[in-house]
């Protein structure tokens, strides 16, 4: 029973394909999977927008949307209908073709990343040998669309936003890649399916996820920071910082094109979270051996929503960094830590089993964290102050 | 790069900021921030010339909200002006009322009963607390904190506005003070409610301080940015928390002893750096002092009339003469200058708006900083456009 529930989507797909001639099965199978992905993630996006507005509302001591449907859960429908019926304005001086293409390219490249993400046992669109590489190639091309949007709008705010976005995304792309390379070093494979399988064993009922190793934990932290910056979320939401640049690169977008940008941003968050849980949190694996009876896809999407929850929580909590601080942080802290982590992972691999490698690797990382952090803070001239009073 | 050469040392660092010019590479970008930019607090425009993201020139453009306030004031009677003063700094209508009432009382030599003076102090300090709380909230909103501190500040402001509403009948346009006292008396129930609200305020300030004061991002964004040197501050007539953040000890409550402020014990917090963080912290500490004044005033509140029985309301015609009444409004020195020629209307009615004058040094503070900093520096000035443009 549990086995069948776990594989229900796979079985369903094969049952459907069984009615088709042999030569049709592969292309139609791909189309079915693609349609599922394209249908599923916008639905999750709709749920997330209402969750985010509710969650941030609670953090901010207010109710959030509660008028459309029970508890406001139909709010995304209302938003969707509104954005579909709004006038689509293209500025007269804008480059209309590029202006039109930018949101489409964003959404397309963002969705491409899901092709290689395993969303459950045997649930992956393409088990590509170079899956991780493909994912990062697609992730990097979202920058193109952001810059297209900023450049073609002929708006100074858009241009500044796009400039910031490209600088930020390229800087953090490096950190994102380097933090994931550690996993590739350990598993010896770029295939995301293999990476999940490498974590798929338990000892004493606890899983062997990569996050539960010193290098894996460090890489996960770096990945989380870089992933937040990559998706332009608070506190790294400078490209669209509404108090400075109105709306950044999508200032001149309205109606459905704006909705596409919005969709692209959230789907990118899902995608980054999905990759993060695949790399570090065991993908579709259950956190305890005893809980393996729950279907694998529930675990995958559960992890996705937990990480979305963290995104929302951070957004409701932190103020925004400034551009130069952001860049300093990327190049002077995250990058050195990532590089050192590569070395630590190699050390871990060649030290063999035993408690010694735990001690050595943890010590190196903690030492590096403290010293790089302290060195970085030493040159900064800020800290708590005391104040004097005049009587 | 973070502070663009502006050193963050103790007063030795009050040197002139370097002159910022384009490095000659690339083109300059002229951006009109406003009049409908999300962080210009209304309709205000800053014409900014940018080299990359660095500001090398900034021109504030005022007047989008000009309502002919002073000319209007000269065409109607003294009393009819009172509700108009609400609309100057619409966040703090009660202090506006007080400053105007003070000017007219000086003009005619009107006495104010004891209880009215106490009520005025209570209302002014409540106004100060809610203004400072909201200013800090807005500042963090502009820093990108997506509204959370602002909503917390507004929760407290809401309680104070409820008090205003139950006393004066209006939440923001209070129109409460009169020449020679206050319009209506406060009921014992109101006093009790005020006591309760004031008792809750220290917890709110503590919470704000605990979460925000030592936040690393906040310190990194605010310290050493938008430095205003004390000499420039004094020369340009800056007043209020902004002046005190630059280290100048000048609080009109202490200097003028207007009203009954010499009866209360309170201290004036001073900053040493004159940057955004100091402005933010001075407001924070002033809230604490206001709470202490409130406690003292609520304790000593005497019984009695709130309006001088000899005060003339109908047919109010002051003798020819002039007067200047000023108070320490939450935003700085708010003054009203009046010339009377013996007619029912003022011959000259002039407002000295702290928001407007504090805004004149905007360019000096912004040169060499980022676009992101401009928004913060602008927010740390604490303005209300109704008062800037009048």
XYZ file of C-alpha atoms in Angstrom:
781
model
C 0.000 0.000 0.000
C 2.670 2.456 1.015
C 4.702 1.446 -1.991
C 1.779 2.107 -4.286
C 1.013 5.478 -2.726
C 4.662 6.420 -3.048
C 4.712 5.570 -6.743
C 1.152 6.659 -7.521
C 2.114 9.360 -10.020
C 4.631 7.143 -11.777
C 2.107 4.292 -12.017
C -0.558 6.664 -13.260
C 1.696 7.979 -15.996
C 2.682 4.520 -17.177
C -0.927 3.402 -17.141
C -1.844 6.323 -19.391
C 1.099 5.627 -21.676
C 0.079 1.983 -21.934
C -2.749 2.967 -24.244
C -0.356 4.483 -26.754
C 1.781 2.787 -29.414
C 5.376 2.075 -28.427
C 6.924 4.841 -30.566
C 4.685 7.500 -28.996
C 5.362 6.611 -25.427
C 8.590 8.537 -24.860
C 7.539 11.928 -26.336
C 4.062 11.808 -24.781
C 5.590 10.768 -21.452
C 7.796 13.851 -21.530
C 4.862 16.061 -22.429
C 2.803 14.665 -19.540
C 5.617 15.347 -17.064
C 6.175 18.840 -18.433
C 2.490 19.674 -18.190
C 2.460 18.423 -14.607
C 5.398 20.615 -13.654
C 3.989 23.650 -15.448
C 0.627 23.117 -13.794
C 1.872 22.246 -10.342
C 4.298 25.052 -9.585
C 2.000 27.961 -10.472
C -0.564 26.334 -8.194
C 2.020 26.168 -5.419
C 2.916 29.773 -6.243
C -0.698 30.788 -5.728
C -0.769 29.048 -2.355
C 2.538 30.605 -1.372
C 1.470 34.161 -2.175
C -1.470 33.899 0.161
C 0.662 32.136 2.779
C 3.263 34.854 2.504
C 0.774 37.663 2.839
C -0.859 35.935 5.777
C 2.461 35.061 7.387
C 4.013 38.479 6.989
C 0.737 39.919 8.172
C 0.932 37.913 11.369
C 4.554 38.890 11.865
C 3.494 42.497 11.460
C 0.668 42.232 13.906
C -2.154 42.453 11.344
C -4.483 39.984 9.682
C -3.437 39.835 6.064
C -5.963 39.221 3.278
C -9.217 37.817 4.658
C -11.949 39.031 2.314
C -11.850 36.731 -0.718
C -13.176 33.300 0.162
C -12.871 31.697 3.599
C -9.845 33.123 5.439
C -8.857 34.861 2.209
C -7.590 31.707 0.540
C -9.109 32.688 -2.797
C -7.063 35.892 -2.845
C -4.665 34.556 -5.542
C -7.627 34.021 -7.891
C -8.684 37.621 -7.439
C -5.083 38.768 -7.965
C -4.771 36.627 -11.087
C -7.991 37.911 -12.607
C -6.976 41.465 -11.806
C -3.555 41.139 -13.409
C -5.062 39.460 -16.484
C -7.608 42.192 -17.027
C -5.255 45.095 -16.438
C -3.960 47.131 -19.322
C -0.569 46.023 -20.564
C 1.421 49.232 -20.882
C 4.578 49.367 -22.964
C 6.436 52.678 -22.652
C 6.677 54.506 -25.974
C 10.457 54.688 -25.879
C 10.855 51.065 -24.798
C 12.317 48.390 -27.023
C 9.026 46.584 -27.465
C 10.388 43.210 -28.587
C 12.912 42.859 -25.777
C 10.409 44.279 -23.325
C 7.986 41.554 -24.370
C 10.540 38.740 -24.332
C 12.083 39.409 -20.918
C 9.318 37.984 -18.663
C 8.853 35.000 -20.968
C 12.552 34.151 -20.889
C 12.542 34.456 -17.102
C 9.657 32.053 -16.677
C 10.994 29.589 -19.243
C 14.489 29.391 -17.784
C 13.160 29.150 -14.254
C 10.917 26.237 -15.178
C 13.733 24.476 -17.043
C 15.527 23.926 -13.756
C 12.787 21.585 -12.591
C 13.559 19.170 -15.429
C 16.417 17.644 -13.441
C 15.035 17.937 -9.899
C 13.895 14.603 -8.445
C 10.581 15.309 -6.717
C 10.095 11.830 -5.324
C 11.332 8.314 -5.808
C 11.511 7.750 -9.601
C 9.875 11.136 -10.110
C 12.278 13.087 -12.268
C 11.678 14.402 -15.756
C 15.178 13.756 -17.101
C 17.798 11.878 -15.147
C 20.617 13.811 -16.713
C 24.205 12.823 -15.923
C 25.135 16.489 -15.801
C 21.924 17.498 -14.030
C 23.505 19.940 -11.623
C 25.403 21.632 -14.440
C 22.211 21.945 -16.457
C 20.439 23.423 -13.459
C 23.075 26.089 -12.937
C 23.198 26.891 -16.631
C 19.476 27.567 -16.551
C 19.733 29.472 -13.299
C 22.409 31.710 -14.756
C 20.318 32.620 -17.772
C 17.651 34.227 -15.593
C 20.121 37.079 -15.240
C 19.757 37.683 -18.945
C 16.054 38.250 -18.653
C 16.475 40.587 -15.711
C 18.904 42.695 -17.654
C 16.702 42.582 -20.757
C 13.811 43.877 -18.681
C 15.877 46.655 -17.134
C 17.497 47.735 -20.353
C 14.509 47.629 -22.658
C 12.228 49.599 -20.341
C 14.179 52.846 -20.870
C 13.572 53.793 -17.302
C 16.353 54.929 -15.039
C 15.048 53.024 -12.061
C 14.777 49.881 -14.179
C 18.315 50.340 -15.396
C 19.682 50.831 -11.889
C 17.723 47.817 -10.700
C 19.019 45.674 -13.529
C 22.579 46.830 -12.879
C 22.247 45.870 -9.242
C 20.572 42.584 -10.105
C 23.261 41.483 -12.535
C 26.097 42.449 -10.207
C 24.445 40.676 -7.305
C 23.386 37.554 -9.156
C 26.761 37.020 -10.790
C 28.560 37.454 -7.478
C 26.333 35.035 -5.655
C 26.208 32.577 -8.556
C 29.863 31.867 -7.804
C 29.143 31.148 -4.163
C 26.128 29.041 -5.074
C 28.192 26.898 -7.422
C 31.136 26.525 -5.073
C 28.949 25.474 -2.182
C 27.355 22.782 -4.351
C 30.651 21.542 -5.766
C 31.402 20.012 -2.359
C 28.506 17.622 -2.819
C 29.750 16.674 -6.275
C 33.177 15.979 -4.791
C 31.652 13.631 -2.267
C 29.220 11.768 -4.470
C 31.331 11.821 -7.601
C 28.291 12.560 -9.703
C 26.536 15.582 -11.162
C 23.276 13.692 -11.417
C 20.789 14.886 -8.850
C 19.182 11.463 -8.660
C 22.534 9.936 -7.706
C 23.105 12.664 -5.162
C 19.828 11.815 -3.409
C 20.654 8.117 -3.517
C 24.036 8.765 -1.962
C 22.208 10.148 1.091
C 19.665 7.343 1.091
C 20.723 5.268 4.046
C 20.080 5.426 7.747
C 22.021 4.485 10.819
C 20.216 4.175 14.157
C 17.118 5.430 12.342
C 18.755 8.739 11.476
C 19.500 9.723 7.885
C 22.917 10.349 6.341
C 22.105 13.743 4.891
C 25.008 15.879 3.824
C 23.907 18.675 6.139
C 24.890 16.486 9.099
C 28.600 16.750 8.330
C 30.817 19.758 9.103
C 31.513 20.569 5.459
C 27.910 19.892 4.493
C 26.592 22.183 7.191
C 28.961 24.981 6.173
C 28.074 24.495 2.526
C 24.370 24.544 3.385
C 24.690 27.869 5.178
C 26.590 29.351 2.243
C 24.051 27.865 -0.138
C 21.174 29.371 1.816
C 22.781 32.824 1.775
C 23.661 32.640 -1.902
C 20.268 31.204 -2.774
C 18.477 34.043 -1.017
C 20.597 36.546 -2.901
C 20.110 34.676 -6.160
C 16.336 34.870 -5.869
C 16.465 38.551 -4.850
C 14.716 37.970 -1.579
C 14.989 40.073 1.559
C 17.535 41.005 2.952
C 19.132 40.896 -0.494
C 16.187 42.354 -2.396
C 18.120 45.362 -3.652
C 17.290 44.942 -7.353
C 13.660 45.612 -6.603
C 14.067 47.530 -3.339
C 10.804 49.377 -3.468
C 11.833 52.173 -1.175
C 14.809 53.064 -3.353
C 14.150 52.004 -6.922
C 10.336 51.982 -6.960
C 10.248 48.390 -8.268
C 13.664 47.922 -9.831
C 13.865 46.154 -13.146
C 10.143 45.523 -13.432
C 9.062 49.114 -12.764
C 7.662 49.498 -16.283
C 5.783 46.205 -16.352
C 2.086 45.976 -15.749
C -0.719 43.515 -16.097
C 0.147 39.986 -16.993
C 3.800 40.628 -17.759
C 4.235 41.826 -14.219
C 2.437 38.720 -13.001
C 4.923 36.652 -14.985
C 7.823 38.355 -13.236
C 6.145 37.702 -9.935
C 5.585 34.073 -10.887
C 9.175 33.740 -12.059
C 10.474 35.052 -8.755
C 8.446 32.628 -6.683
C 9.079 29.649 -8.908
C 12.791 30.454 -8.697
C 12.439 30.342 -4.924
C 10.822 26.911 -5.188
C 13.539 25.781 -7.516
C 16.388 27.003 -5.299
C 14.726 25.426 -2.264
C 14.216 22.193 -4.161
C 17.845 22.024 -5.189
C 18.927 22.869 -1.662
C 16.895 20.077 -0.177
C 18.139 17.696 -2.868
C 21.757 18.544 -2.212
C 21.811 18.852 1.542
C 18.543 17.609 3.027
C 18.225 14.271 1.317
C 15.756 15.319 -1.373
C 12.646 13.184 -1.110
C 13.953 11.118 1.821
C 12.209 10.878 5.137
C 14.059 12.468 8.077
C 13.708 9.296 10.183
C 13.809 5.691 9.068
C 10.572 5.073 10.947
C 8.769 7.647 8.808
C 9.589 6.046 5.487
C 6.039 4.850 5.041
C 4.984 8.408 4.144
C 5.300 8.902 0.370
C 8.553 10.416 -0.852
C 6.909 13.296 -2.747
C 5.228 14.453 0.455
C 8.649 14.793 2.026
C 10.031 16.696 -0.945
C 7.197 19.222 -1.036
C 7.179 19.395 2.741
C 10.813 20.432 2.727
C 10.002 22.916 -0.021
C 7.332 24.558 2.091
C 9.490 24.648 5.192
C 12.132 26.511 3.257
C 9.502 28.870 1.806
C 8.429 29.487 5.375
C 11.967 30.496 6.231
C 12.037 32.846 3.239
C 8.832 34.484 4.446
C 10.060 34.705 8.017
C 13.319 36.351 6.968
C 11.428 38.775 4.798
C 9.293 39.893 7.690
C 12.305 40.338 9.939
C 15.370 41.862 8.367
C 16.152 45.235 6.828
C 17.935 45.442 3.510
C 21.669 45.644 2.929
C 23.347 48.239 0.749
C 24.932 47.365 -2.562
C 28.581 47.684 -1.506
C 27.917 45.779 1.733
C 26.257 43.040 -0.244
C 29.216 42.721 -2.592
C 31.705 42.822 0.262
C 29.831 40.058 1.962
C 29.827 37.916 -1.170
C 33.471 38.314 -2.093
C 35.086 38.712 1.304
C 33.133 36.266 3.402
C 31.016 33.795 1.469
C 33.552 33.091 -1.261
C 36.588 32.441 1.000
C 34.469 30.233 3.203
C 33.279 28.267 0.168
C 36.826 27.804 -1.096
C 38.017 26.660 2.297
C 35.097 24.301 2.474
C 36.312 22.587 -0.685
C 39.584 21.859 1.080
C 37.804 20.642 4.197
C 35.628 18.309 2.157
C 38.702 16.856 0.491
C 40.311 16.371 3.898
C 37.192 14.638 5.156
C 37.257 12.285 2.209
C 40.857 11.226 2.740
C 40.903 11.002 6.517
C 38.796 7.881 6.584
C 36.135 7.009 9.141
C 36.458 7.869 12.786
C 35.891 10.713 15.176
C 39.182 12.433 14.299
C 37.927 13.803 10.997
C 34.897 15.273 12.740
C 37.113 17.149 15.157
C 39.643 18.330 12.571
C 37.121 19.422 9.958
C 34.854 21.182 12.463
C 37.836 22.907 14.054
C 39.096 24.229 10.714
C 35.683 25.545 9.742
C 34.911 27.172 13.073
C 38.360 28.731 13.198
C 37.956 30.079 9.673
C 34.472 31.390 10.427
C 35.664 33.205 13.520
C 38.819 34.624 11.982
C 37.304 35.696 8.639
C 34.344 37.147 10.470
C 36.498 39.001 12.946
C 38.819 40.274 10.230
C 35.822 41.513 8.297
C 34.318 43.227 11.318
C 37.606 44.764 12.432
C 37.696 47.137 9.506
C 34.052 48.020 9.882
C 33.448 51.067 11.982
C 30.187 50.264 13.562
C 28.965 48.970 16.852
C 26.658 49.839 19.707
C 27.090 53.353 21.033
C 26.486 55.071 24.320
C 24.882 58.467 24.561
C 25.433 61.469 26.758
C 22.792 63.684 28.235
C 22.713 67.400 28.798
C 20.919 68.288 32.000
C 33.870 52.556 0.474
C 31.072 52.157 2.960
C 31.433 55.609 4.428
C 33.102 57.306 1.464
C 35.980 58.704 3.393
C 33.800 60.240 6.066
C 35.592 59.028 9.178
C 33.507 57.914 12.057
C 35.789 59.140 14.809
C 34.784 61.124 17.826
C 34.398 64.804 17.164
C 37.809 64.935 15.459
C 35.955 63.450 12.520
C 33.891 66.573 11.986
C 36.073 67.544 9.073
C 34.616 68.789 5.846
C 33.467 65.959 3.631
C 35.458 65.738 0.417
C 33.969 67.315 -2.665
C 32.451 64.640 -4.788
C 32.848 64.869 -8.493
C 32.516 62.468 -11.337
C 35.613 60.403 -11.937
C 35.213 61.185 -15.620
C 34.437 57.626 -16.592
C 31.082 56.861 -18.076
C 28.063 59.087 -18.244
C 26.227 60.774 -15.436
C 22.671 59.767 -14.821
C 20.116 62.307 -13.751
C 17.249 60.728 -11.875
C 14.179 62.571 -10.668
C 13.303 60.864 -7.389
C 9.760 61.953 -6.861
C 7.274 63.564 -6.795
C 5.656 60.129 -6.868
C 8.496 58.029 -5.519
C 7.479 55.609 -2.754
C 9.875 57.007 -0.160
C 9.491 60.733 -0.518
C 6.791 60.892 2.177
C 4.326 62.506 -0.157
C 4.979 64.812 -3.047
C 8.579 65.890 -2.886
C 11.169 65.716 -5.598
C 14.899 65.230 -5.453
C 16.743 65.778 -8.710
C 19.727 63.511 -8.207
C 22.778 63.343 -10.446
C 24.358 59.944 -10.150
C 27.735 58.606 -11.088
C 26.982 54.916 -11.024
C 25.050 54.787 -7.791
C 26.956 57.617 -6.121
C 25.243 60.922 -5.653
C 27.273 63.858 -6.914
C 24.514 66.431 -6.933
C 21.121 66.679 -5.345
C 18.530 69.357 -5.764
C 15.470 69.256 -3.525
C 12.361 70.602 -5.243
C 9.638 71.822 -2.904
C 6.191 73.179 -3.380
C 4.062 70.381 -4.797
C 1.793 70.605 -1.775
C 1.699 74.383 -1.476
C -1.660 75.428 -0.086
C -1.172 79.114 0.493
C -1.277 78.588 4.222
C 0.245 81.893 5.303
C -1.791 84.028 2.955
C -4.940 82.247 4.099
C -3.958 82.953 7.678
C -3.951 86.680 6.988
C -7.423 86.701 5.523
C -9.287 85.208 8.460
C -9.613 85.732 12.167
C -7.115 84.505 14.743
C -9.385 81.756 15.981
C -10.255 80.546 12.490
C -6.584 79.852 11.909
C -6.410 77.281 14.660
C -7.869 74.346 12.667
C -5.608 75.254 9.762
C -2.537 74.756 11.901
C -3.596 71.105 12.295
C -2.901 70.664 8.615
C 0.693 71.857 8.778
C 2.399 68.862 10.312
C -0.565 66.539 10.252
C 1.250 63.967 12.364
C 1.504 66.346 15.313
C -1.490 68.650 15.194
C -1.495 69.256 18.944
C 1.979 70.756 19.046
C 1.059 72.954 16.089
C -1.959 74.145 18.054
C 0.190 74.901 21.047
C 2.768 76.888 19.120
C 0.069 79.028 17.526
C -1.810 79.474 20.791
C 1.460 80.469 22.454
C 2.123 83.124 19.817
C -1.333 84.636 20.196
C -1.174 84.450 24.005
C 2.106 86.345 23.888
C 0.527 88.913 21.587
C -2.333 89.690 23.963
C -0.656 88.757 27.256
C -3.147 86.031 27.972
C -2.743 83.833 31.041
C -3.317 80.076 30.858
C -4.824 78.154 33.794
C -2.724 75.551 35.545
C -4.730 72.515 34.475
C -4.668 73.581 30.838
C -0.889 73.915 30.973
C -0.589 70.393 32.318
C -2.946 69.044 29.673
C -0.912 70.789 27.013
C 2.268 69.175 28.253
C 0.647 65.747 28.383
C -0.714 66.055 24.867
C 2.524 67.462 23.465
C 4.584 64.656 24.953
C 2.142 62.024 23.733
C 2.456 63.616 20.313
C 6.219 63.466 20.561
C 6.185 59.789 21.444
C 3.908 58.826 18.578
C 5.797 61.007 16.125
C 9.192 59.588 17.052
C 7.907 56.021 17.034
C 6.427 56.426 13.580
C 9.524 58.184 12.280
C 11.704 55.305 13.361
C 9.211 52.907 11.833
C 9.248 54.753 8.531
C 13.022 54.894 8.581
C 13.206 51.127 8.899
C 10.559 50.742 6.263
C 12.815 52.677 3.936
C 15.652 50.416 4.976
C 13.604 47.565 3.557
C 12.277 45.963 6.708
C 9.000 45.377 4.841
C 6.865 47.202 7.326
C 7.301 45.125 10.457
C 8.795 47.843 12.703
C 6.379 50.332 11.194
C 3.393 48.217 12.123
C 4.721 47.825 15.657
C 5.152 51.580 15.903
C 1.688 52.123 14.525
C 0.217 49.767 17.086
C 1.446 52.173 19.757
C 0.479 55.226 17.755
C -3.016 53.825 17.457
C -3.420 53.769 21.240
C -2.284 57.385 21.492
C -4.535 58.450 18.625
C -7.453 56.796 20.394
C -6.702 59.001 23.396
C -6.656 62.067 21.156
C -9.911 61.017 19.612
C -11.696 60.556 22.894
C -10.466 63.909 24.188
C -10.677 66.148 21.139
C -13.051 64.293 18.835
C -10.505 63.796 16.103
C -7.537 61.515 15.684
C -5.246 63.725 13.682
C -6.914 67.090 13.122
C -7.375 67.774 16.813
C -7.992 71.542 16.883
C -7.876 71.391 20.660
C -6.108 74.424 22.064
C -7.489 77.896 22.416
C -5.980 81.250 23.359
C -6.072 81.020 27.141
C -6.484 77.304 27.619
C -7.931 74.228 26.013
C -11.251 73.626 24.329
C -12.664 70.920 26.602
C -11.675 69.415 29.921
C -10.295 65.910 30.247
C -12.541 63.534 32.141
C -11.150 61.392 34.972
C -11.749 58.366 32.757
C -9.545 59.894 30.090
C -6.797 60.569 32.609
C -7.041 56.973 33.750
C -6.844 55.688 30.148
C -3.831 57.901 29.519
C -2.133 56.539 32.622
C -2.670 53.054 31.308
C -1.253 53.857 27.874
C 1.746 55.637 29.358
C 2.409 52.692 31.641
C 2.593 50.472 28.568
C 4.987 52.700 26.649
C 8.309 51.765 28.310
C 7.763 48.125 27.340
C 7.261 49.189 23.745
C 10.401 51.320 23.713
C 12.358 48.471 25.303
C 11.107 46.080 22.658
C 12.011 48.477 19.873
C 15.468 49.024 21.306
C 16.153 45.369 21.926
C 15.249 44.304 18.413
C 16.642 47.205 16.468
C 19.399 49.047 18.272
C 22.088 46.422 17.855
C 20.858 44.861 14.633
C 23.978 44.481 12.519
C 22.385 45.451 9.220
C 20.843 48.508 10.810
C 24.146 49.613 12.338
C 26.005 48.987 9.095
C 23.484 50.979 7.114
C 23.126 53.884 9.539
C 26.465 54.556 11.175
C 28.730 57.038 9.460
C 26.142 57.823 6.802
C 24.581 61.235 6.264
C 26.849 63.064 8.674
C 25.770 66.591 9.578
C 28.511 68.663 11.170
C 27.432 70.793 14.160
C 28.693 74.050 12.660
C 26.737 73.482 9.472
C 23.712 72.438 11.509
C 23.815 75.629 13.555
C 24.504 77.846 10.561
C 21.596 76.446 8.610
C 19.145 76.788 11.470
C 18.572 73.089 11.986
C 16.627 72.302 15.130
C 15.088 69.449 17.006
C 16.426 65.894 17.287
C 18.492 66.417 14.151
C 20.457 69.242 15.742
C 20.892 67.374 18.995
C 22.113 64.293 17.118
C 24.942 66.511 15.865
C 25.880 67.198 19.464
C 24.423 70.684 19.935
C 22.599 71.066 23.212
C 19.573 73.075 22.191
C 16.146 72.090 23.348
C 13.596 74.894 23.437
C 11.857 73.224 26.364
C 15.083 73.907 28.293
C 16.003 77.199 26.628
C 12.655 78.994 26.696
C 10.914 77.239 29.614
C 7.684 77.868 27.795
C 4.536 76.555 29.389
C 5.476 74.777 32.597
C 8.416 72.748 31.351
C 10.742 74.031 34.088
C 8.693 72.053 36.603
C 9.630 68.713 35.124
C 12.840 66.818 35.421
C 14.073 65.514 32.109
C 17.351 65.176 30.263
C 18.311 66.025 26.705
C 20.076 63.214 24.865
C 22.879 64.269 22.552
C 24.616 62.454 19.716
C 28.305 62.576 18.985
C 28.438 61.712 15.320
C 25.510 63.397 13.647
C 24.787 60.446 11.404
C 21.559 58.573 10.755
C 22.111 56.256 13.697
C 22.481 59.163 16.098
C 19.303 60.771 14.825
C 17.539 57.484 15.266
C 18.913 56.915 18.752
C 18.299 60.469 19.931
C 14.640 60.013 19.018
C 14.614 56.705 20.834
C 16.052 58.263 23.993
C 13.767 61.274 23.723
C 10.810 58.931 23.802
C 12.027 57.703 27.187
C 12.372 61.266 28.472
C 8.884 62.055 27.194
C 7.518 59.095 29.084
C 9.139 60.386 32.258
C 7.633 63.855 31.688
C 4.261 62.227 31.091
C 4.470 60.332 34.342
C 5.342 63.476 36.279
C 2.628 65.518 34.609
C -0.031 62.881 35.156
C 0.933 62.666 38.804
C 0.743 66.410 39.458
C -2.255 67.216 37.280
C -4.257 69.783 39.332
C -7.986 70.347 39.285
C -9.473 73.568 38.026
C -10.712 75.236 34.876
C -9.061 74.555 31.544
C -9.963 77.927 30.082
C -9.114 81.325 31.502
C -12.528 82.883 32.305
C -11.210 86.285 31.251
C -10.199 84.969 27.837
C -11.946 86.733 25.006
C -13.220 84.486 22.273
C -15.846 86.504 20.444
C -14.708 89.779 18.930
C -11.056 88.959 19.474
C -9.006 91.975 18.418
C -5.457 92.143 19.771
C -3.760 95.492 20.121
C -1.283 96.430 17.418
C 2.026 94.694 17.990
C 4.007 91.633 17.128
C 4.931 88.342 18.764
C 6.829 85.163 18.104
C 5.794 82.002 19.864
C 7.917 78.920 19.532
C 7.911 75.452 20.993
C 9.956 72.314 20.728
C 7.778 70.372 18.317
C 8.744 66.740 17.717
C 10.453 67.761 14.492
C 12.236 70.835 15.804
C 11.578 74.484 16.510
C 8.072 75.311 15.420
C 7.411 79.038 15.560
C 4.565 81.342 14.636
C 5.268 84.994 13.987
C 2.323 87.337 14.157
C 1.902 91.053 13.499
C -1.345 92.586 14.578
C -2.694 95.922 13.349
C -5.663 95.804 15.687
C -7.990 94.185 13.195
C -9.617 90.745 13.708
C -7.144 89.194 11.269
C -3.386 88.985 11.665
C -1.604 91.547 9.534
C 1.217 89.094 9.007
C 1.080 85.408 9.799
C 4.305 83.499 9.337
C 5.176 79.906 10.169
C 8.684 78.779 10.950
C 8.421 75.130 9.913
C 11.069 72.783 11.293
C 10.573 70.222 8.519
C 11.322 72.726 5.798
C 14.388 74.209 7.402
C 15.783 70.816 8.399
C 15.442 69.698 4.825
C 17.629 72.461 3.417
C 20.858 70.629 4.314
C 19.786 67.499 2.478
C 22.341 67.906 -0.289
C 25.218 68.432 2.133
C 24.366 65.198 3.892
C 23.783 63.169 0.763
C 26.790 64.007 -1.400
C 28.950 60.974 -1.988
C 26.493 58.428 -0.657
C 24.488 55.831 -2.505
C 20.951 56.113 -3.798
C 19.974 53.717 -1.036
C 21.529 56.075 1.524
C 19.742 59.114 0.118
C 16.434 57.502 0.943
C 17.609 56.759 4.473
C 19.091 60.210 5.059
C 15.891 61.756 3.809
C 13.912 59.546 6.149
C 16.114 60.430 9.106
C 15.357 64.151 8.679
C 11.747 63.448 9.655
C 9.549 65.694 7.583
C 5.896 66.027 6.817
C 5.196 67.548 3.443
C 2.221 69.491 4.732
C 4.619 71.535 6.807
C 7.391 71.778 4.205
C 5.236 73.222 1.465
C 2.514 74.887 3.590
